mmCIF file of C-alpha atoms and ligand atoms in Angstrom:
data_model
loop_
_atom_site.group_PDB
_atom_site.id
_atom_site.type_symbol
_atom_site.label_atom_id
_atom_site.label_comp_id
_atom_site.label_asym_id
_atom_site.label_seq_id
_atom_site.Cartn_x
_atom_site.Cartn_y
_atom_site.Cartn_z
ATOM 1 C CA UNK K 987 101.562 106.753 127.059
ATOM 2 C CA UNK K 988 98.950 104.941 124.964
ATOM 3 C CA UNK K 989 99.050 105.516 121.234
ATOM 4 C CA UNK K 990 95.997 107.411 120.091
ATOM 5 C CA UNK K 991 94.651 106.569 116.658
ATOM 6 C CA UNK K 992 91.915 108.291 114.760
ATOM 7 C CA UNK K 993 89.365 105.677 113.803
ATOM 8 C CA UNK K 994 87.073 105.544 110.805
ATOM 9 C CA UNK K 995 87.769 105.898 107.126
ATOM 10 C CA UNK K 996 89.669 108.746 105.531
ATOM 11 C CA UNK K 997 88.242 112.117 106.258
ATOM 12 C CA UNK K 998 88.288 113.846 102.890
ATOM 13 C CA UNK K 999 87.910 117.264 104.449
ATOM 14 C CA UNK K 1000 91.314 117.232 106.145
ATOM 15 C CA UNK K 1001 94.371 118.500 104.271
ATOM 16 C CA UNK K 1002 95.910 115.675 102.232
ATOM 17 C CA UNK K 1003 99.104 114.270 103.683
ATOM 18 C CA UNK K 1004 101.478 112.126 101.629
ATOM 19 C CA UNK K 1005 104.725 110.370 102.367
ATOM 20 C CA UNK K 1006 107.671 108.955 100.493
ATOM 21 C CA UNK K 1007 109.071 106.092 102.553
ATOM 22 C CA UNK K 1008 112.377 104.669 101.316
ATOM 23 C CA UNK K 1009 114.317 101.962 103.164
ATOM 24 C CA UNK K 1010 118.029 102.782 103.558
ATOM 25 C CA UNK K 1011 119.309 99.385 102.481
ATOM 26 C CA UNK K 1012 121.210 100.797 99.511
ATOM 27 C CA UNK K 1013 121.493 103.899 97.388
ATOM 28 C CA UNK K 1014 118.389 105.466 95.871
ATOM 29 C CA UNK K 1015 117.929 104.800 92.168
ATOM 30 C CA UNK K 1016 115.706 106.083 89.390
ATOM 31 C CA UNK K 1017 112.770 104.007 90.645
ATOM 32 C CA UNK K 1018 112.895 105.856 93.965
ATOM 33 C CA UNK K 1019 113.084 109.171 92.154
ATOM 34 C CA UNK K 1020 109.946 108.221 90.233
ATOM 35 C CA UNK K 1021 108.102 107.412 93.460
ATOM 36 C CA UNK K 1022 109.268 110.591 95.162
ATOM 37 C CA UNK K 1023 108.236 112.728 92.170
ATOM 38 C CA UNK K 1024 104.872 110.953 91.997
ATOM 39 C CA UNK K 1025 104.302 111.819 95.655
ATOM 40 C CA UNK K 1026 105.254 115.416 94.954
ATOM 41 C CA UNK K 1027 102.863 115.554 91.977
ATOM 42 C CA UNK K 1028 99.975 114.144 94.006
ATOM 43 C CA UNK K 1029 100.674 116.429 96.968
ATOM 44 C CA UNK K 1030 100.746 119.486 94.694
ATOM 45 C CA UNK K 1031 97.599 118.526 92.799
ATOM 46 C CA UNK K 1032 95.720 117.816 96.012
ATOM 47 C CA UNK K 1033 97.048 120.902 97.823
ATOM 48 C CA UNK K 1034 98.594 118.564 100.373
ATOM 49 C CA UNK K 1035 101.740 118.215 102.453
ATOM 50 C CA UNK K 1036 104.625 115.873 101.736
ATOM 51 C CA UNK K 1037 106.532 113.954 104.402
ATOM 52 C CA UNK K 1038 109.637 111.808 104.236
ATOM 53 C CA UNK K 1039 109.731 108.642 106.318
ATOM 54 C CA UNK K 1040 112.883 106.587 106.692
ATOM 55 C CA UNK K 1041 111.904 102.945 106.922
ATOM 56 C CA UNK K 1042 114.961 101.692 108.746
ATOM 57 C CA UNK K 1043 113.259 99.085 110.883
ATOM 58 C CA UNK K 1044 115.339 96.252 109.463
ATOM 59 C CA UNK K 1045 118.432 96.931 111.528
ATOM 60 C CA UNK K 1046 120.210 94.001 109.876
ATOM 61 C CA UNK K 1047 120.122 95.616 106.400
ATOM 62 C CA UNK K 1048 119.714 99.385 106.907
ATOM 63 C CA UNK K 1049 122.882 101.456 107.350
ATOM 64 C CA UNK K 1050 123.453 105.024 108.591
ATOM 65 C CA UNK K 1051 125.547 105.836 105.522
ATOM 66 C CA UNK K 1052 122.570 105.023 103.283
ATOM 67 C CA UNK K 1053 120.378 107.337 105.382
ATOM 68 C CA UNK K 1054 122.888 110.167 104.949
ATOM 69 C CA UNK K 1055 123.136 109.401 101.225
ATOM 70 C CA UNK K 1056 119.381 109.354 100.666
ATOM 71 C CA UNK K 1057 118.930 112.687 102.466
ATOM 72 C CA UNK K 1058 121.628 114.155 100.246
ATOM 73 C CA UNK K 1059 120.144 112.655 97.063
ATOM 74 C CA UNK K 1060 116.632 113.918 97.868
ATOM 75 C CA UNK K 1061 117.935 117.396 98.722
ATOM 76 C CA UNK K 1062 119.785 117.399 95.396
ATOM 77 C CA UNK K 1063 116.548 116.509 93.583
ATOM 78 C CA UNK K 1064 114.959 119.524 95.296
ATOM 79 C CA UNK K 1065 111.912 117.716 96.634
ATOM 80 C CA UNK K 1066 109.851 119.743 99.112
ATOM 81 C CA UNK K 1067 109.738 117.370 102.089
ATOM 82 C CA UNK K 1068 108.836 118.817 105.448
ATOM 83 C CA UNK K 1069 111.708 118.842 107.949
ATOM 84 C CA UNK K 1070 112.334 116.138 110.592
ATOM 85 C CA UNK K 1071 111.546 112.881 108.823
ATOM 86 C CA UNK K 1072 110.180 110.073 110.956
ATOM 87 C CA UNK K 1073 112.707 107.302 111.435
ATOM 88 C CA UNK K 1074 111.174 103.955 112.229
ATOM 89 C CA UNK K 1075 114.156 102.892 114.347
ATOM 90 C CA UNK K 1076 113.216 105.653 116.825
ATOM 91 C CA UNK K 1077 109.662 104.396 117.303
ATOM 92 C CA UNK K 1078 109.901 100.761 118.312
ATOM 93 C CA UNK K 1079 107.492 101.394 121.205
ATOM 94 C CA UNK K 1080 104.725 102.293 118.778
ATOM 95 C CA UNK K 1081 105.083 98.964 116.978
ATOM 96 C CA UNK K 1082 105.280 97.128 120.299
ATOM 97 C CA UNK K 1083 101.945 98.649 121.344
ATOM 98 C CA UNK K 1084 100.301 97.529 118.104
ATOM 99 C CA UNK K 1085 101.732 94.021 118.611
ATOM 100 C CA UNK K 1086 100.458 93.999 122.197
ATOM 101 C CA UNK K 1087 97.054 94.969 120.953
ATOM 102 C CA UNK K 1088 96.981 92.118 118.390
ATOM 103 C CA UNK K 1089 98.363 89.712 121.007
ATOM 104 C CA UNK K 1090 95.624 90.848 123.396
ATOM 105 C CA UNK K 1091 93.079 89.767 120.773
ATOM 106 C CA UNK K 1092 94.774 86.348 120.597
ATOM 107 C CA UNK K 1093 95.922 86.899 116.997
ATOM 108 C CA UNK K 1094 99.685 86.311 117.321
ATOM 109 C CA UNK K 1095 101.740 83.234 118.008
ATOM 110 C CA UNK K 1096 105.408 82.630 118.690
ATOM 111 C CA UNK K 1097 107.297 81.011 115.882
ATOM 112 C CA UNK K 1098 110.630 79.396 116.687
ATOM 113 C CA UNK K 1099 111.021 77.306 113.533
ATOM 114 C CA UNK K 1100 114.376 77.789 111.834
ATOM 115 C CA UNK K 1101 114.774 78.503 108.116
ATOM 116 C CA UNK K 1102 115.888 74.913 107.622
ATOM 117 C CA UNK K 1103 112.804 73.539 109.407
ATOM 118 C CA UNK K 1104 110.528 75.750 107.324
ATOM 119 C CA UNK K 1105 112.298 74.738 104.112
ATOM 120 C CA UNK K 1106 111.882 71.057 104.985
ATOM 121 C CA UNK K 1107 108.185 71.526 105.819
ATOM 122 C CA UNK K 1108 107.347 73.202 102.507
ATOM 123 C CA UNK K 1109 109.419 70.903 100.347
ATOM 124 C CA UNK K 1110 106.678 69.549 98.103
ATOM 125 C CA UNK K 1111 105.475 70.588 94.647
ATOM 126 C CA UNK K 1112 102.541 72.969 94.609
ATOM 127 C CA UNK K 1113 103.002 74.339 98.101
ATOM 128 C CA UNK K 1114 100.940 77.583 98.070
ATOM 129 C CA UNK K 1115 102.757 80.895 97.938
ATOM 130 C CA UNK K 1116 101.872 84.453 98.924
ATOM 131 C CA UNK K 1117 101.629 87.231 96.291
ATOM 132 C CA UNK K 1118 105.370 87.927 96.709
ATOM 133 C CA UNK K 1119 106.154 84.302 95.945
ATOM 134 C CA UNK K 1120 107.083 83.298 99.502
ATOM 135 C CA UNK K 1121 105.698 79.882 100.484
ATOM 136 C CA UNK K 1122 102.807 80.180 102.953
ATOM 137 C CA UNK K 1123 103.808 79.259 106.466
ATOM 138 C CA UNK K 1124 102.924 75.604 107.128
ATOM 139 C CA UNK K 1125 101.777 76.114 110.695
ATOM 140 C CA UNK K 1126 100.394 72.643 111.286
ATOM 141 C CA UNK K 1127 103.566 70.946 110.029
ATOM 142 C CA UNK K 1128 105.678 73.128 112.323
ATOM 143 C CA UNK K 1129 103.505 72.846 115.428
ATOM 144 C CA UNK K 1130 106.223 70.896 117.241
ATOM 145 C CA UNK K 1131 109.026 73.253 116.242
ATOM 146 C CA UNK K 1132 106.899 76.210 117.369
ATOM 147 C CA UNK K 1133 105.813 74.666 120.658
ATOM 148 C CA UNK K 1134 107.155 77.064 123.334
ATOM 149 C CA UNK K 1135 107.189 74.249 125.900
ATOM 150 C CA UNK K 1136 110.747 73.307 126.696
ATOM 151 C CA UNK K 1137 112.219 76.322 124.876
ATOM 152 C CA UNK K 1138 114.827 78.383 126.599
ATOM 153 C CA UNK K 1139 113.034 81.644 127.607
ATOM 154 C CA UNK K 1140 115.940 83.576 126.061
ATOM 155 C CA UNK K 1141 115.537 81.891 122.680
ATOM 156 C CA UNK K 1142 114.507 84.379 120.000
ATOM 157 C CA UNK K 1143 111.186 83.912 118.209
ATOM 158 C CA UNK K 1144 109.207 85.648 115.494
ATOM 159 C CA UNK K 1145 105.596 86.709 116.006
ATOM 160 C CA UNK K 1146 103.235 85.535 113.300
ATOM 161 C CA UNK K 1147 99.690 86.612 112.605
ATOM 162 C CA UNK K 1148 97.243 83.748 113.014
ATOM 163 C CA UNK K 1149 95.443 84.520 109.767
ATOM 164 C CA UNK K 1150 92.475 82.239 110.442
ATOM 165 C CA UNK K 1151 91.893 83.877 113.822
ATOM 166 C CA UNK K 1152 92.477 87.346 112.350
ATOM 167 C CA UNK K 1153 89.864 86.816 109.636
ATOM 168 C CA UNK K 1154 87.424 85.504 112.230
ATOM 169 C CA UNK K 1155 88.113 88.545 114.418
ATOM 170 C CA UNK K 1156 87.585 90.914 111.503
ATOM 171 C CA UNK K 1157 84.346 88.933 111.183
ATOM 172 C CA UNK K 1158 81.725 90.218 108.785
ATOM 173 C CA UNK K 1159 84.160 92.932 107.714
ATOM 174 C CA UNK K 1160 86.716 90.478 106.351
ATOM 175 C CA UNK K 1161 84.974 89.208 103.194
ATOM 176 C CA UNK K 1162 84.105 92.776 102.179
ATOM 177 C CA UNK K 1163 87.485 94.240 103.031
ATOM 178 C CA UNK K 1164 88.816 96.324 100.175
ATOM 179 C CA UNK K 1165 90.917 99.391 99.480
ATOM 180 C CA UNK K 1166 90.219 102.469 97.400
ATOM 181 C CA UNK K 1167 92.624 102.659 94.470
ATOM 182 C CA UNK K 1168 92.657 106.068 92.844
ATOM 183 C CA UNK K 1169 94.122 106.492 89.373
ATOM 184 C CA UNK K 1170 94.930 110.203 89.426
ATOM 185 C CA UNK K 1171 95.185 112.952 92.031
ATOM 186 C CA UNK K 1172 92.271 114.894 90.615
ATOM 187 C CA UNK K 1173 89.204 114.229 88.567
ATOM 188 C CA UNK K 1174 89.367 110.435 88.804
ATOM 189 C CA UNK K 1175 87.116 108.315 90.922
ATOM 190 C CA UNK K 1176 88.437 105.435 92.929
ATOM 191 C CA UNK K 1177 87.922 101.740 92.493
ATOM 192 C CA UNK K 1178 87.323 99.329 95.383
ATOM 193 C CA UNK K 1179 89.896 96.519 95.156
ATOM 194 C CA UNK K 1180 89.114 93.345 97.140
ATOM 195 C CA UNK K 1181 91.738 92.956 99.867
ATOM 196 C CA UNK K 1182 91.906 89.131 100.038
ATOM 197 C CA UNK K 1183 94.400 89.192 102.953
ATOM 198 C CA UNK K 1184 94.150 85.411 103.396
ATOM 199 C CA UNK K 1185 96.544 85.061 100.465
ATOM 200 C CA UNK K 1186 99.346 86.133 102.812
ATOM 201 C CA UNK K 1187 98.874 83.315 105.316
ATOM 202 C CA UNK K 1188 100.459 83.576 108.758
ATOM 203 C CA UNK K 1189 102.777 86.506 108.008
ATOM 204 C CA UNK K 1190 105.587 87.526 110.314
ATOM 205 C CA UNK K 1191 104.725 90.756 112.159
ATOM 206 C CA UNK K 1192 107.854 90.838 114.338
ATOM 207 C CA UNK K 1193 111.084 89.161 113.370
ATOM 208 C CA UNK K 1194 113.618 87.371 115.478
ATOM 209 C CA UNK K 1195 116.212 90.028 114.648
ATOM 210 C CA UNK K 1196 114.149 93.204 114.965
ATOM 211 C CA UNK K 1197 110.911 94.241 116.599
ATOM 212 C CA UNK K 1198 108.418 94.727 113.748
ATOM 213 C CA UNK K 1199 107.944 93.760 110.142
ATOM 214 C CA UNK K 1200 107.447 96.213 107.295
ATOM 215 C CA UNK K 1201 103.734 95.333 107.122
ATOM 216 C CA UNK K 1202 103.098 96.202 110.752
ATOM 217 C CA UNK K 1203 105.288 99.306 110.884
ATOM 218 C CA UNK K 1204 103.854 100.807 107.707
ATOM 219 C CA UNK K 1205 100.227 100.682 108.866
ATOM 220 C CA UNK K 1206 101.120 102.013 112.322
ATOM 221 C CA UNK K 1207 103.165 104.867 110.851
ATOM 222 C CA UNK K 1208 100.613 105.813 108.205
ATOM 223 C CA UNK K 1209 98.002 106.060 110.975
ATOM 224 C CA UNK K 1210 100.166 107.895 113.511
ATOM 225 C CA UNK K 1211 101.299 110.383 110.893
ATOM 226 C CA UNK K 1212 97.750 110.909 109.580
ATOM 227 C CA UNK K 1213 98.651 109.911 106.006
ATOM 228 C CA UNK K 1214 95.590 110.354 103.772
ATOM 229 C CA UNK K 1215 97.084 109.215 100.432
ATOM 230 C CA UNK K 1216 99.568 106.383 100.059
ATOM 231 C CA UNK K 1217 101.343 106.756 96.713
ATOM 232 C CA UNK K 1218 103.821 103.926 96.153
ATOM 233 C CA UNK K 1219 104.997 101.384 93.624
ATOM 234 C CA UNK K 1220 102.943 98.648 92.081
ATOM 235 C CA UNK K 1221 105.193 96.060 93.742
ATOM 236 C CA UNK K 1222 103.270 96.792 96.958
ATOM 237 C CA UNK K 1223 99.804 96.521 95.370
ATOM 238 C CA UNK K 1224 98.913 93.117 96.827
ATOM 239 C CA UNK K 1225 100.463 93.951 100.198
ATOM 240 C CA UNK K 1226 97.803 96.628 100.558
ATOM 241 C CA UNK K 1227 95.221 93.867 101.092
ATOM 242 C CA UNK K 1228 97.144 92.713 104.154
ATOM 243 C CA UNK K 1229 97.571 96.310 105.319
ATOM 244 C CA UNK K 1230 93.802 96.780 105.173
ATOM 245 C CA UNK K 1231 93.285 93.760 107.421
ATOM 246 C CA UNK K 1232 95.789 95.119 109.957
ATOM 247 C CA UNK K 1233 94.106 98.528 109.815
ATOM 248 C CA UNK K 1234 90.704 96.932 110.425
ATOM 249 C CA UNK K 1235 91.986 94.871 113.370
ATOM 250 C CA UNK K 1236 93.791 97.834 114.957
ATOM 251 C CA UNK K 1237 90.964 100.307 114.312
ATOM 252 C CA UNK K 1238 93.151 102.499 112.094
ATOM 253 C CA UNK K 1239 91.926 104.901 109.417
ATOM 254 C CA UNK K 1240 91.960 103.893 105.770
ATOM 255 C CA UNK K 1241 94.058 106.037 103.422
ATOM 256 C CA UNK K 1242 93.410 106.277 99.693
ATOM 257 C CA UNK K 1243 95.951 104.299 97.649
ATOM 258 C CA UNK K 1244 97.655 104.859 94.330
ATOM 259 C CA UNK K 1245 100.149 102.275 93.106
ATOM 260 C CA UNK K 1246 102.253 103.688 90.318
ATOM 261 C CA UNK K 1247 104.039 101.706 87.614
ATOM 262 C CA UNK K 1248 107.637 100.614 88.089
ATOM 263 C CA UNK K 1249 110.710 101.423 86.069
ATOM 264 C CA UNK K 1250 112.151 98.184 84.794
ATOM 265 C CA UNK K 1251 115.735 97.387 83.937
ATOM 266 C CA UNK K 1252 116.842 95.947 80.575
ATOM 267 C CA UNK K 1253 116.212 92.465 82.030
ATOM 268 C CA UNK K 1254 112.537 93.380 82.577
ATOM 269 C CA UNK K 1255 113.031 93.237 86.346
ATOM 270 C CA UNK K 1256 112.371 96.008 88.871
ATOM 271 C CA UNK K 1257 115.451 98.232 89.366
ATOM 272 C CA UNK K 1258 117.663 97.087 92.191
ATOM 273 C CA UNK K 1259 119.587 99.067 94.783
ATOM 274 C CA UNK K 1260 122.725 97.181 93.954
ATOM 275 C CA UNK K 1261 122.713 98.211 90.283
ATOM 276 C CA UNK K 1262 125.106 101.129 90.198
ATOM 277 C CA UNK K 1263 124.075 102.263 86.708
ATOM 278 C CA UNK K 1264 120.749 103.722 87.816
ATOM 279 C CA UNK K 1265 121.757 105.001 91.258
ATOM 280 C CA UNK K 1266 121.079 108.710 91.632
ATOM 281 C CA UNK K 1267 124.599 109.375 92.870
ATOM 282 C CA UNK K 1268 126.192 107.592 89.925
ATOM 283 C CA UNK K 1269 124.003 109.566 87.527
ATOM 284 C CA UNK K 1270 124.889 112.789 89.362
ATOM 285 C CA UNK K 1271 128.594 111.956 89.117
ATOM 286 C CA UNK K 1272 128.094 111.499 85.363
ATOM 287 C CA UNK K 1273 126.751 115.064 85.116
ATOM 288 C CA UNK K 1274 123.043 114.243 84.972
ATOM 289 C CA UNK K 1275 120.907 117.060 86.459
ATOM 290 C CA UNK K 1276 117.832 116.828 88.708
ATOM 291 C CA UNK K 1277 115.723 118.015 85.758
ATOM 292 C CA UNK K 1278 117.119 115.157 83.644
ATOM 293 C CA UNK K 1279 116.270 112.714 86.432
ATOM 294 C CA UNK K 1280 112.733 114.045 86.580
ATOM 295 C CA UNK K 1281 112.454 113.566 82.839
ATOM 296 C CA UNK K 1282 113.739 109.989 83.079
ATOM 297 C CA UNK K 1283 111.567 109.157 86.050
ATOM 298 C CA UNK K 1284 108.216 110.555 84.938
ATOM 299 C CA UNK K 1285 105.644 107.879 84.228
ATOM 300 C CA UNK K 1286 104.359 107.872 80.681
HETATM 301 N N1 LIG L 965 109.967 101.203 102.425
HETATM 302 C C1 LIG L 965 109.310 100.620 101.297
HETATM 303 C C2 LIG L 965 110.311 100.468 100.164
HETATM 304 O O1 LIG L 965 111.345 101.118 100.163
HETATM 305 C C3 LIG L 965 108.139 101.443 100.784
HETATM 306 C C4 LIG L 965 107.000 101.326 101.694
HETATM 307 C C5 LIG L 965 105.722 102.050 101.287
HETATM 308 O O2 LIG L 965 105.763 103.023 100.523
HETATM 309 O O3 LIG L 965 104.698 101.640 101.806
HETATM 310 O O4 LIG L 965 110.051 99.693 99.271
#
């Protein structure tokens, strides 16, 4: 059955719908609690609903025991998620349809290059990087490696977005593409942030190991679930520019965005799932209560 999207920008008259979307690649920590509580605060203030989405598309890193643990941790925190969270691993067809649609517009290409070939092709000082620090894909240098001619049909490949073609397809929209960043759930206006998706280069939209990337799955899910407000960490701020391009190409609605600050560890880095000290279950085992966690996680 074809996926049916609502087109056009966010309809402010519909009931706000928010989601907290953790990836079960480890145990939830204080940073996740902050994001979940921020979503709860926004949903309450806007009189909206709150969904949980389990972003387990990366089947190489996500584990069922982390899903069970995160459900337990969130129940312990007492967050009012609606029942039956969406699990990305159960919706691969939806991502496939979005990929087919982009492929139909001639915006994807097969990429066979190995990590070693990519590393060799970018091995020069000053090679440009995307906002996450990943070197931009050197398509021209890897044209031979990516040539499907002579490849075994069974050989796995990634699908990359042809950014130049995508910007041309988005046409007059592309230079003006922006997102609405809202500072507070009520009483604050929003600011238009230029999207600048070209900074991401030819991003991977489907990996060799699994059928969609985070960037593709998140825009498809936000649209299919009718999410009106995306409240998430500042680490995803720049990625929103790429998400806006994908939304424009796929004719998906545009949510309002709020990127909250991040809790940093003593080293000044974002908290990590492998650091036991801030994991919610370790804190719980030490006798910390959900109210204490809320106190620790609230943004100043
Ligand atoms: N799954 C992502 C993460 O755990 C969050 C995605 C989002 O909120 O858009 O970092």
